[in-house]
PDB file of C-alpha atoms in Angstrom:
ATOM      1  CA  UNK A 153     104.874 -25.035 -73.732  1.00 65.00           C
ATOM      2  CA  UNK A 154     102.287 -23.535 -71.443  1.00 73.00           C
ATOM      3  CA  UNK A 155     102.387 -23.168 -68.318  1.00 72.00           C
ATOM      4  CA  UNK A 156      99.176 -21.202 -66.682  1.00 82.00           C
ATOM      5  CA  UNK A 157      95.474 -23.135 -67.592  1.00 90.00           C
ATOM      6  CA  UNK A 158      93.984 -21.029 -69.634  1.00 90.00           C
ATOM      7  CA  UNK A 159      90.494 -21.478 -67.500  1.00 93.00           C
ATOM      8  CA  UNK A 160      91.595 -19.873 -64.271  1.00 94.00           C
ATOM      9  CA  UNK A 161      95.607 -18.881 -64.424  1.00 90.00           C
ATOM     10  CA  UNK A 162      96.507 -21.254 -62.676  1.00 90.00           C
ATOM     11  CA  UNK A 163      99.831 -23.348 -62.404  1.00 83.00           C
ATOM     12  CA  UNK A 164      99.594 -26.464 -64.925  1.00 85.00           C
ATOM     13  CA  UNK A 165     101.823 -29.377 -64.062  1.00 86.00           C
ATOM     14  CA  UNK A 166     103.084 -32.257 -66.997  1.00 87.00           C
ATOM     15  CA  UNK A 167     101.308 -35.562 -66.256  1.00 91.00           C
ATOM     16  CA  UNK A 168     101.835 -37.843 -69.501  1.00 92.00           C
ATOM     17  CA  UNK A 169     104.217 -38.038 -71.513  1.00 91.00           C
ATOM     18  CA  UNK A 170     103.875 -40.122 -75.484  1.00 94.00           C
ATOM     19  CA  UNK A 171     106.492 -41.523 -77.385  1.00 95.00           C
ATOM     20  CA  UNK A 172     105.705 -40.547 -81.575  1.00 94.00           C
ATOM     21  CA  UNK A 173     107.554 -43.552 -82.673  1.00 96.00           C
ATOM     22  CA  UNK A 174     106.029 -45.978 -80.965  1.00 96.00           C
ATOM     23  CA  UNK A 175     102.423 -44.535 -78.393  1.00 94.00           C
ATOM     24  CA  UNK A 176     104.233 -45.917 -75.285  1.00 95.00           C
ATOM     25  CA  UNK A 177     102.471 -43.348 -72.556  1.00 95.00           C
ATOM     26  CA  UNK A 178     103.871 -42.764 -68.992  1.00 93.00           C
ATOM     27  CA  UNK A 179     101.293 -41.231 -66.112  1.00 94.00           C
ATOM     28  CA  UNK A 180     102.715 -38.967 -63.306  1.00 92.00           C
ATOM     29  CA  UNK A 181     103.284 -36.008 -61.965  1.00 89.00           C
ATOM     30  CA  UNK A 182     106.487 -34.923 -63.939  1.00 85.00           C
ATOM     31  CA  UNK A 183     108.289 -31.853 -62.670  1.00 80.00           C
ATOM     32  CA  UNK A 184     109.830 -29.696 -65.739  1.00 75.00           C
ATOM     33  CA  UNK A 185     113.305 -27.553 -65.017  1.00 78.00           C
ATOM     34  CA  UNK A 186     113.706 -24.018 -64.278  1.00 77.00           C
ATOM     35  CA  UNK A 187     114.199 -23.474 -68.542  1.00 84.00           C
ATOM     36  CA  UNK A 188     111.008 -24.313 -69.169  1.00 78.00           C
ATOM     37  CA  UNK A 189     109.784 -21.096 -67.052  1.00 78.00           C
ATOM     38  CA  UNK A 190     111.679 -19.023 -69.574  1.00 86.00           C
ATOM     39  CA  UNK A 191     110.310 -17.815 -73.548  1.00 88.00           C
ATOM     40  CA  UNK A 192     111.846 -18.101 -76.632  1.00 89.00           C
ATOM     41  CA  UNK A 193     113.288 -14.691 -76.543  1.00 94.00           C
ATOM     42  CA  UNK A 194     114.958 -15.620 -73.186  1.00 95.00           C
ATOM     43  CA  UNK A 195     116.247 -18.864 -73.929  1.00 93.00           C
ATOM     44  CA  UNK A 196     117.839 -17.181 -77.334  1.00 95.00           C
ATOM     45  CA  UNK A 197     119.678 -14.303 -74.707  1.00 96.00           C
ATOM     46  CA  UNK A 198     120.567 -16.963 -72.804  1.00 96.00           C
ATOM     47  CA  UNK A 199     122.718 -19.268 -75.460  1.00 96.00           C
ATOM     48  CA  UNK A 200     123.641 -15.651 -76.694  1.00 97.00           C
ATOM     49  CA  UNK A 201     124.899 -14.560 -72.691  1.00 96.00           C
ATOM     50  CA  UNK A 202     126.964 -18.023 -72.663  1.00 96.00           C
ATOM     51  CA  UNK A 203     128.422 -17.478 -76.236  1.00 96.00           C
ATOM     52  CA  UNK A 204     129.740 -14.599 -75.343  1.00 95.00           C
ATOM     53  CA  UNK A 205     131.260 -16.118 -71.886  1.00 94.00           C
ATOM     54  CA  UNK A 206     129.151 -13.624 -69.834  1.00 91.00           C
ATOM     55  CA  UNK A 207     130.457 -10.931 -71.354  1.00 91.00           C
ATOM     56  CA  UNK A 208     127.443  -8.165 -70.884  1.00 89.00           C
ATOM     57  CA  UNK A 209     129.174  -5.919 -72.855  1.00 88.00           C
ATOM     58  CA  UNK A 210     129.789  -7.594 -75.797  1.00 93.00           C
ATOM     59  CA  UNK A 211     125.603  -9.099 -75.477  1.00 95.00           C
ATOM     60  CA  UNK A 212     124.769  -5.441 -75.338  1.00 92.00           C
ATOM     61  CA  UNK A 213     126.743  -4.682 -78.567  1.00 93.00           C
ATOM     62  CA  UNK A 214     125.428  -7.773 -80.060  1.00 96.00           C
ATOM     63  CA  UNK A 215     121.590  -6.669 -79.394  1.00 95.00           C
ATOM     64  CA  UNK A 216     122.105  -3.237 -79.200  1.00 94.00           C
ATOM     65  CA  UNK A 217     121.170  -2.590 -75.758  1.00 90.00           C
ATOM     66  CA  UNK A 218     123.220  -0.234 -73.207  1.00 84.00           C
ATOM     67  CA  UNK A 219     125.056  -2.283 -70.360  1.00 83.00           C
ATOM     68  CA  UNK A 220     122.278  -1.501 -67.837  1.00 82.00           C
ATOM     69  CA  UNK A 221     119.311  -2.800 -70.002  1.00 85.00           C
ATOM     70  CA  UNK A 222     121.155  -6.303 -70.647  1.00 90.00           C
ATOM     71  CA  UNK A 223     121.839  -6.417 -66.731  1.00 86.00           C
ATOM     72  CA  UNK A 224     118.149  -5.788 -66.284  1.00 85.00           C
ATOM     73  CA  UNK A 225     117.510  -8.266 -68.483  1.00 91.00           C
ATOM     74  CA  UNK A 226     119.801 -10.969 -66.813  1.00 92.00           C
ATOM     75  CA  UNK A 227     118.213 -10.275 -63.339  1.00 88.00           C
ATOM     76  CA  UNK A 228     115.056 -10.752 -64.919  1.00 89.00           C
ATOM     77  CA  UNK A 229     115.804 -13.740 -66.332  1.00 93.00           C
ATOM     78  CA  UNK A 230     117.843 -15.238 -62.740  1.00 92.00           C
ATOM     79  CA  UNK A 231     114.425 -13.926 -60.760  1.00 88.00           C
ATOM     80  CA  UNK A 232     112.246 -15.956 -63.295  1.00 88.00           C
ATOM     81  CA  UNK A 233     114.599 -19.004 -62.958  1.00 88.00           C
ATOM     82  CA  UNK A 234     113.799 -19.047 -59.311  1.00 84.00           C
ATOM     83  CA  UNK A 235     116.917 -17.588 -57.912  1.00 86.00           C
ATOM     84  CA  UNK A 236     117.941 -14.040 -56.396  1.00 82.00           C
ATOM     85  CA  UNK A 237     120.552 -11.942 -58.268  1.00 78.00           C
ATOM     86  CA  UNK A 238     123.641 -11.533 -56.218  1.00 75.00           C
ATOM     87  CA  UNK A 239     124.478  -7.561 -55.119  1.00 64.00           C
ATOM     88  CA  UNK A 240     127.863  -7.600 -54.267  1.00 55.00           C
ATOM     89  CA  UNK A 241     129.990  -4.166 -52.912  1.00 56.00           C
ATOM     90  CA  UNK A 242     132.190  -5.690 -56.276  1.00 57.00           C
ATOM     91  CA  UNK A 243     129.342  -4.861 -58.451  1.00 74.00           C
ATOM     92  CA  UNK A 244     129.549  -1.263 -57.197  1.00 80.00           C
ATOM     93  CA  UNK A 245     133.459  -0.952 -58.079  1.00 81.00           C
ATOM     94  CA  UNK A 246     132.514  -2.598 -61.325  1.00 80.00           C
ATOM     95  CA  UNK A 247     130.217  -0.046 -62.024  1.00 83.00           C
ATOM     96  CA  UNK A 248     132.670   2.449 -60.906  1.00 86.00           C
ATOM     97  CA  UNK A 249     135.233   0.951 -62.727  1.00 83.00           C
ATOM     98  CA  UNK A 250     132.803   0.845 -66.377  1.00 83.00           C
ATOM     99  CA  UNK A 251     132.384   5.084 -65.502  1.00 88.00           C
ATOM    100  CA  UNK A 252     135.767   5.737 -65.649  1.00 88.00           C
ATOM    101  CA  UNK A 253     136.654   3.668 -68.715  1.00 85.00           C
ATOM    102  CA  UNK A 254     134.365   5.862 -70.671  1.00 87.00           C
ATOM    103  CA  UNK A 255     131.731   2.293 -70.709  1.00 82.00           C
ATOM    104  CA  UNK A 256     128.752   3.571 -69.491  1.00 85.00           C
ATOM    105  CA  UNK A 257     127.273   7.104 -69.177  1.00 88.00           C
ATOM    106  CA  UNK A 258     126.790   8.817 -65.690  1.00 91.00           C
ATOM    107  CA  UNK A 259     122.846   8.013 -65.842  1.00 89.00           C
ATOM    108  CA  UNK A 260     123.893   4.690 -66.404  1.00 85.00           C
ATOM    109  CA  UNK A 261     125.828   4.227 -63.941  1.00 86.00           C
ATOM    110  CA  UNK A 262     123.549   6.062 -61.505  1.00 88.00           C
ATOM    111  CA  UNK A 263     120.293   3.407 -62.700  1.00 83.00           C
ATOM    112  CA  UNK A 264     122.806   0.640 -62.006  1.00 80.00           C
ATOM    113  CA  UNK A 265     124.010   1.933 -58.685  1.00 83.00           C
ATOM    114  CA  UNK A 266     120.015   2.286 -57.629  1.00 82.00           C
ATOM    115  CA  UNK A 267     119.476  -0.798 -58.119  1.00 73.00           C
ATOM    116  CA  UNK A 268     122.038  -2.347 -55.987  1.00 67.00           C
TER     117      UNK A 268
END
């Protein structure tokens, strides 16, 4: 689905809607949910994120993408679904935490603690 006209960028809104079966048409101004915002490749990370029960560790190892790079790649996805990524102090002893379990390398660890 797009989402920006293709004439000037700018925001395109749904305003019909047609059944195949049958041609019934409703008119309006239809407002689509956050998912829509998202592409194909999110949507997939997504199902994969909640298969996984949040688990960005096992995602990474899925994907084969370091623990920082599937974080990035949540916030990205929570910034484009209109919302702001929580920064907790718990996401620093977390990070901590991954450091000393041998989880994530020092520059890791340091990316992850810059962005906080």
């Amino acid at each position: 689905m797009i989402d920006k006209c293709p004439n000037c960028g700018g925001e395109l809104i749904v305003t019909s809607y047609k059944c195949k079966k049958c041609a019934t048409e409703l008119k309006g101004n239809f407002e689509q949910d956050f998912f829509q915002n998202l592409s194909a490749d999110e949507k997939e990370f997504v199902i994969l994120f909640l298969k996984k029960r949040g688990s960005i560790k096992e995602v990474g190892s899925v994907i084969g993408m370091s623990y920082p790079t599937v974080r990035n790649r949540i916030d990205k996805i929570v910034k484009k679904l209109g919302q702001k990524p929580e920064n907790t102090n718990e996401s620093r002893v977390e990070i901590l935490n991954m450091l000393d379990n041998g989880e994530i390398t020092a520059t890791q660890a340091e990316e992850l603690l810059k962005e906080i």
